[in-house]
C-alpha atoms as one frame of an Amber mdcrd trajectory, in Angstrom:
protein
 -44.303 102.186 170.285 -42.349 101.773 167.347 -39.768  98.527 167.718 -40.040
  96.035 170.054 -38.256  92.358 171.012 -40.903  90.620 172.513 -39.808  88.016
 174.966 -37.088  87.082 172.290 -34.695  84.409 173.042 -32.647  81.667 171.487
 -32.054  78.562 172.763 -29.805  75.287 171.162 -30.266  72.188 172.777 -29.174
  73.344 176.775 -27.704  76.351 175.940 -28.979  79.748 176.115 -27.463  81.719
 173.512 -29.924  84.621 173.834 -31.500  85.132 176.779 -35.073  86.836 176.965
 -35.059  89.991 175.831 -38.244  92.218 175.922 -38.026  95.299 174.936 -39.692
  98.570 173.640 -38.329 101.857 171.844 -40.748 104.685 171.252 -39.877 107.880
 168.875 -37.443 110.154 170.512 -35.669 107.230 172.515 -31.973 107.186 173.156
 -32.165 103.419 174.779 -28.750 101.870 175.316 -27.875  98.305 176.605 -25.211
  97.471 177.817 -24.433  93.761 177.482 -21.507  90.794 176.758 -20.033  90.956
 173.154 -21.556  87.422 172.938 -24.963  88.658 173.015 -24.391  91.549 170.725
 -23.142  89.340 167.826 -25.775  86.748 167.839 -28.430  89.414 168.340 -26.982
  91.171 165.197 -26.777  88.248 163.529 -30.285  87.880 164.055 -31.312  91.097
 162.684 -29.162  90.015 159.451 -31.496  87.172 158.788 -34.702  88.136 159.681
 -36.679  85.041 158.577 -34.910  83.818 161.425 -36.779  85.465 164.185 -39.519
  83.558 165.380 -43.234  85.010 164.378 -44.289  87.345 167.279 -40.521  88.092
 168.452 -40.213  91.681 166.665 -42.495  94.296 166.306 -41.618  96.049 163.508
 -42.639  99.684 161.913 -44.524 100.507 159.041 -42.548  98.910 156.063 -40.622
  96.190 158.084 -36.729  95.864 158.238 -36.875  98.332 155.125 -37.514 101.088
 157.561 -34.969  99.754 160.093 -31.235 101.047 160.211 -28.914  99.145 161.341
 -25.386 100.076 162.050 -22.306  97.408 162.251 -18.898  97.374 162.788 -18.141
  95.241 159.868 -20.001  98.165 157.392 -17.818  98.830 154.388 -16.587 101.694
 152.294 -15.471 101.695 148.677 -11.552 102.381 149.211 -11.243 104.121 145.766
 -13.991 106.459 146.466 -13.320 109.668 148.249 -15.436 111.142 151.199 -17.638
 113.504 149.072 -17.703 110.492 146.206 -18.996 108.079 148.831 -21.808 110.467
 150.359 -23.108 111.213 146.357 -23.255 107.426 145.897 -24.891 106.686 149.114
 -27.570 109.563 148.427 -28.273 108.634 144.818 -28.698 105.006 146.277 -30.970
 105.973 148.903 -32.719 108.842 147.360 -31.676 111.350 149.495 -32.257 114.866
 147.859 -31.091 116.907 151.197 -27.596 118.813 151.843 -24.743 117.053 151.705
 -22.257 119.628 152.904 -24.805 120.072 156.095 -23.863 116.294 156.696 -20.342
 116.735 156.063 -20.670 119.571 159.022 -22.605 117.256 161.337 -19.985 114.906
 161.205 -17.008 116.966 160.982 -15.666 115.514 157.227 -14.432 119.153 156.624
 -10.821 118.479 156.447 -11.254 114.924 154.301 -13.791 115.704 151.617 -11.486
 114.951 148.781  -9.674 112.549 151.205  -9.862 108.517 149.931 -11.521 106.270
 152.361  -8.702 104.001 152.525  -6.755 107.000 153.935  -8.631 107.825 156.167
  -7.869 106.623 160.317 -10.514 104.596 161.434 -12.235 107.334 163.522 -12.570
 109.358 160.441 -14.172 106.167 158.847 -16.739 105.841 161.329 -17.466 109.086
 160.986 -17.992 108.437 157.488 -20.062 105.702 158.166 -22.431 107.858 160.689
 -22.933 109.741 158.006 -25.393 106.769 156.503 -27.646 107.335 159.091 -28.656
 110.369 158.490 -29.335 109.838 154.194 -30.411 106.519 154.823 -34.552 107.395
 155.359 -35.779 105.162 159.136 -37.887 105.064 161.617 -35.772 102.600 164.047
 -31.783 102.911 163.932 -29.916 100.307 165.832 -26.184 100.534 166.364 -23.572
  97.385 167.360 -20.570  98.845 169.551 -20.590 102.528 167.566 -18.205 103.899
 169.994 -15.667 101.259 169.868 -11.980 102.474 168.585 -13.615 106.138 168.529
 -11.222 109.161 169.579 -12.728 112.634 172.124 -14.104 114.244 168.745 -15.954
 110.825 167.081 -17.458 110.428 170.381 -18.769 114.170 170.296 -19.917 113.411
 166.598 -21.328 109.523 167.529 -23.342 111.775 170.185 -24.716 114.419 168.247
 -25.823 112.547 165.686 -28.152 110.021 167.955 -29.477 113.095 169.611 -30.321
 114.902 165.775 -31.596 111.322 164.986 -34.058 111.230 168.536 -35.051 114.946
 167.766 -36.477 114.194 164.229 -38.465 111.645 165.398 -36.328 108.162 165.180
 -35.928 105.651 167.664 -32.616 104.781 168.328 -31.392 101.738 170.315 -27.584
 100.951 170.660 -25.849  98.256 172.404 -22.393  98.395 173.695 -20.370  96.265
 176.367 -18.916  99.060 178.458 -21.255 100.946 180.764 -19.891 104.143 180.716
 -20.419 104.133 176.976 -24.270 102.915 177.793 -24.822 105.929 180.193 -23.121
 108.840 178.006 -24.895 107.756 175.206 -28.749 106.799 176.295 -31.113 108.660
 177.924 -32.644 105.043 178.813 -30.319 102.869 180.288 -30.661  98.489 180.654
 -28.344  95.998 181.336 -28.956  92.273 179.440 -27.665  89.790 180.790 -28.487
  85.942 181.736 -31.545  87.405 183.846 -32.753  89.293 180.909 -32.888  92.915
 181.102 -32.541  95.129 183.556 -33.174  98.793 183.773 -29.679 100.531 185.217
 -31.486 103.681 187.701 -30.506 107.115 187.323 -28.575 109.310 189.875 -31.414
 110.728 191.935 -33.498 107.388 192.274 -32.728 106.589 195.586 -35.147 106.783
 197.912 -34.582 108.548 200.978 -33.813 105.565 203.100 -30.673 104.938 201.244
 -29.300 108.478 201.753 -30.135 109.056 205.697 -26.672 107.785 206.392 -24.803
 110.812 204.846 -21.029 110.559 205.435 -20.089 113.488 207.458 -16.892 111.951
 208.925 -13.618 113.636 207.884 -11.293 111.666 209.689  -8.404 110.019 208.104
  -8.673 106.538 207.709  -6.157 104.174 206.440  -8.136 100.504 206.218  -7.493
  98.654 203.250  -9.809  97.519 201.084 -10.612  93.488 200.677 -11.009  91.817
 196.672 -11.223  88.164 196.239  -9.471  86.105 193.624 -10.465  82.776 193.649
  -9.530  81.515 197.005  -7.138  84.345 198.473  -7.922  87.426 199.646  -6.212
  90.426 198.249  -5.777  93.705 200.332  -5.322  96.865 198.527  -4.413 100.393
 199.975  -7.549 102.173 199.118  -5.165 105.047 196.744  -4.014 102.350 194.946
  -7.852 102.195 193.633  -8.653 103.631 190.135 -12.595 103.670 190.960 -14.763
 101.229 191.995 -18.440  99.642 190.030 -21.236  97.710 190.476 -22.211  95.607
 187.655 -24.663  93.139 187.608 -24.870  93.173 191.423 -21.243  92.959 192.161
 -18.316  95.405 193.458 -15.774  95.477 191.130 -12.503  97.573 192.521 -10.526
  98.607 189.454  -6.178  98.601 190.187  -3.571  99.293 187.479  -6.562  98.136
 184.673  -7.203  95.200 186.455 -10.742  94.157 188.418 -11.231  92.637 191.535
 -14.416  91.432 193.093 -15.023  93.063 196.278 -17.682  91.461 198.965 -18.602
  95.099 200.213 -21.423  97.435 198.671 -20.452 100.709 196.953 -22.603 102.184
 199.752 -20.120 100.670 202.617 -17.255 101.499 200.060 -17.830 105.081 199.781
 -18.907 105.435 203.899 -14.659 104.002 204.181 -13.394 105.980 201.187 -14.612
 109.531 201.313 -12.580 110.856 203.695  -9.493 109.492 201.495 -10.710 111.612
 198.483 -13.356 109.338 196.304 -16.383 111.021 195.038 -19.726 109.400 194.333
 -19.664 110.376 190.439 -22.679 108.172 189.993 -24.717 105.614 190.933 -23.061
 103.173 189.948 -19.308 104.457 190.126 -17.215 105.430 192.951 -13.913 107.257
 191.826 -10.673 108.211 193.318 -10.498 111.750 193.128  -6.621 111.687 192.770
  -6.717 109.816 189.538  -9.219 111.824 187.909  -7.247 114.239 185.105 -10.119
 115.411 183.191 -13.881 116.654 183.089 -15.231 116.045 179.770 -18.801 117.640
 178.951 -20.359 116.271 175.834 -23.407 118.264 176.578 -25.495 120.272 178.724
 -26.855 116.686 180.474 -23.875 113.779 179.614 -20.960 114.295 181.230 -17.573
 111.853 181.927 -14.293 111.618 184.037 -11.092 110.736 182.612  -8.425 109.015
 184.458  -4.830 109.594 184.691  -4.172 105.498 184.522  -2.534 103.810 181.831
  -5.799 103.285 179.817  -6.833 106.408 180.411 -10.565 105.453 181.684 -13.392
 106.857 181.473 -16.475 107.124 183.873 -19.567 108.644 183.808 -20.345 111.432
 185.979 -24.216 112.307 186.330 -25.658 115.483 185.936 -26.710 116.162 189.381
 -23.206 115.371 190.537 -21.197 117.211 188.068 -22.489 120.078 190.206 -21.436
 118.781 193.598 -17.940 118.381 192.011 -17.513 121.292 191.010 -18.538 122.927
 194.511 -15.857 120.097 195.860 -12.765 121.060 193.712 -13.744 125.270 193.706
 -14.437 125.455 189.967
């Protein structure tokens, strides 16, 4: 064990502004959480203030918050510096003796060494600001949201570097409010929530039980699928459906980037909706076949869909049905 919360939680007169969270990252970790923004921000500012946390609450490593990294979207970067002028300053400031260009590589600065930060979109400057990570020396490296506002190639980068960072030893823990971020990026996987945290099963979990009733059926069917909102009832042609979730114990039916609560399972949902071209991509995702425009492969093991909607979504698709896709559309 190298980090730990330990039962931490904050509480202000009857409200729960942190709920328990107990916790423990070990070297080589990828853990990911995926929980509200809410949460995220007071946790963060938490980590800020450390004489804050109550004695017991953290376990830290050897040499304390100094040997902690932590990772926010409100990190700065000197606008009048350049890339390669902003790397030099953050090595001399942290020591760091090692390769700069090899960084550069890692992170794919190529094209904007000599390129002023200020100039630079704000994927390139989170790029830039990955690049801390790896001349800043840790043991624990904790990350707020790093794939928000990231483009395709950030992600790749955002990826590769928590994977260099697991490899050599550091524990990494992220949080992030979408799931599908949560499962490309960890190779541990919780939701926190009001009922603490919960560990989000991998694709291949299930026990046999739950997969006896294959569905074999390929009959057409044309029932339409049930959301509630509020007190109506909403009935939606089941291609109308983007792809369908479970979070937090509920069925959320995604239309035209809206969700809808749905009162049936994504077991019963996917019985109804194969034979209309959905796909169990994962556990906990159910997509429409139809709507799907791309397979992107971030590695040998992480894998996501990307929809043809207007906010072009994107889904995880698990390892051990990437496969099973690929038999189904004949690649």
């Amino acid at each position: 064990m190298v980090f730990s919360f330990n039962q931490l939680t904050k509480i202000e007169q009857n409200n729960v502004l942190l709920p328990e969270l107990d916790l423990t990252v070990d070297k080589g970790d990828i853990i990911a959480i995926q929980t509200e923004n809410e949460y995220i921000q007071r946790l963060f500012d938490l980590l800020n203030h450390p004489h804050r946390f109550k004695k017991g609450a953290v376990t830290l490593p050897k040499g304390g918050f100094q040997n902690v990294y932590i990772f926010q979207q409100t990190d700065g970067l000197y606008k009048r510096l350049n890339v390669r002028q902003m790397l030099r300053f953050w090595s001399k400031l942290y020591q760091y003796n090692g390769d700069i260009e090899w960084i550069v590589d890692l992170c794919e600065l190529q094209s904007y060494v000599s390129k002023k930060t200020k100039d630079l979109t704000q994927p390139e400057q989170r790029r830039l600001q990955f690049a801390l990570a790896l001349i800043q020396p840790a043991a624990v490296y904790i990350f707020e949201d790093p794939s928000l506002m990231l483009d395709l190639q950030s992600k790749q980068v955002l990826h590769n570097l928590l994977v260099h960072l697991a490899k050599n030893g550091g524990a990494v823990l992220l949080f992030t409010p979408a799931l599908e971020e949560a499962i490309r990026l960890g190779n541990i996987v919780y939701r926190y929530s009001e009922r603490g945290v919960q560990k989000v099963e991998e694709d291949g979990e299930d026990t046999e039980e739950e997969h006896e009733e294959d569905v074999t059926s390929t009959q057409v069917q044309f029932e339409k699928i049930s959301a509630k909102v509020e007190d109506k009832i909403i009935l939606f042609h089941p291609l109308e459906i983007d792809y369908i979730e479970v979070r937090n114990a509920q069925t959320f039916l995604y239309v035209n980037n809206e969700e809808f609560v749905s009162s049936n399972t994504i077991k019963t949902l996917e019985a109804r909706l194969l034979p209309l071209g959905f796909f169990r991509c994962h556990r906990s995702y159910l997509v429409n076949l139809q709507r799907v425009r791309e397979i992107i492969i971030w590695s040998k093991n992480s894998y996501s869909l990307s929809l043809d909607n207007s906010s072009k979504s994107k889904i995880p698709l698990s390892k051990g049905n990437y496969s099973k896709l690929k038999e189904l559309i004949q690649l």
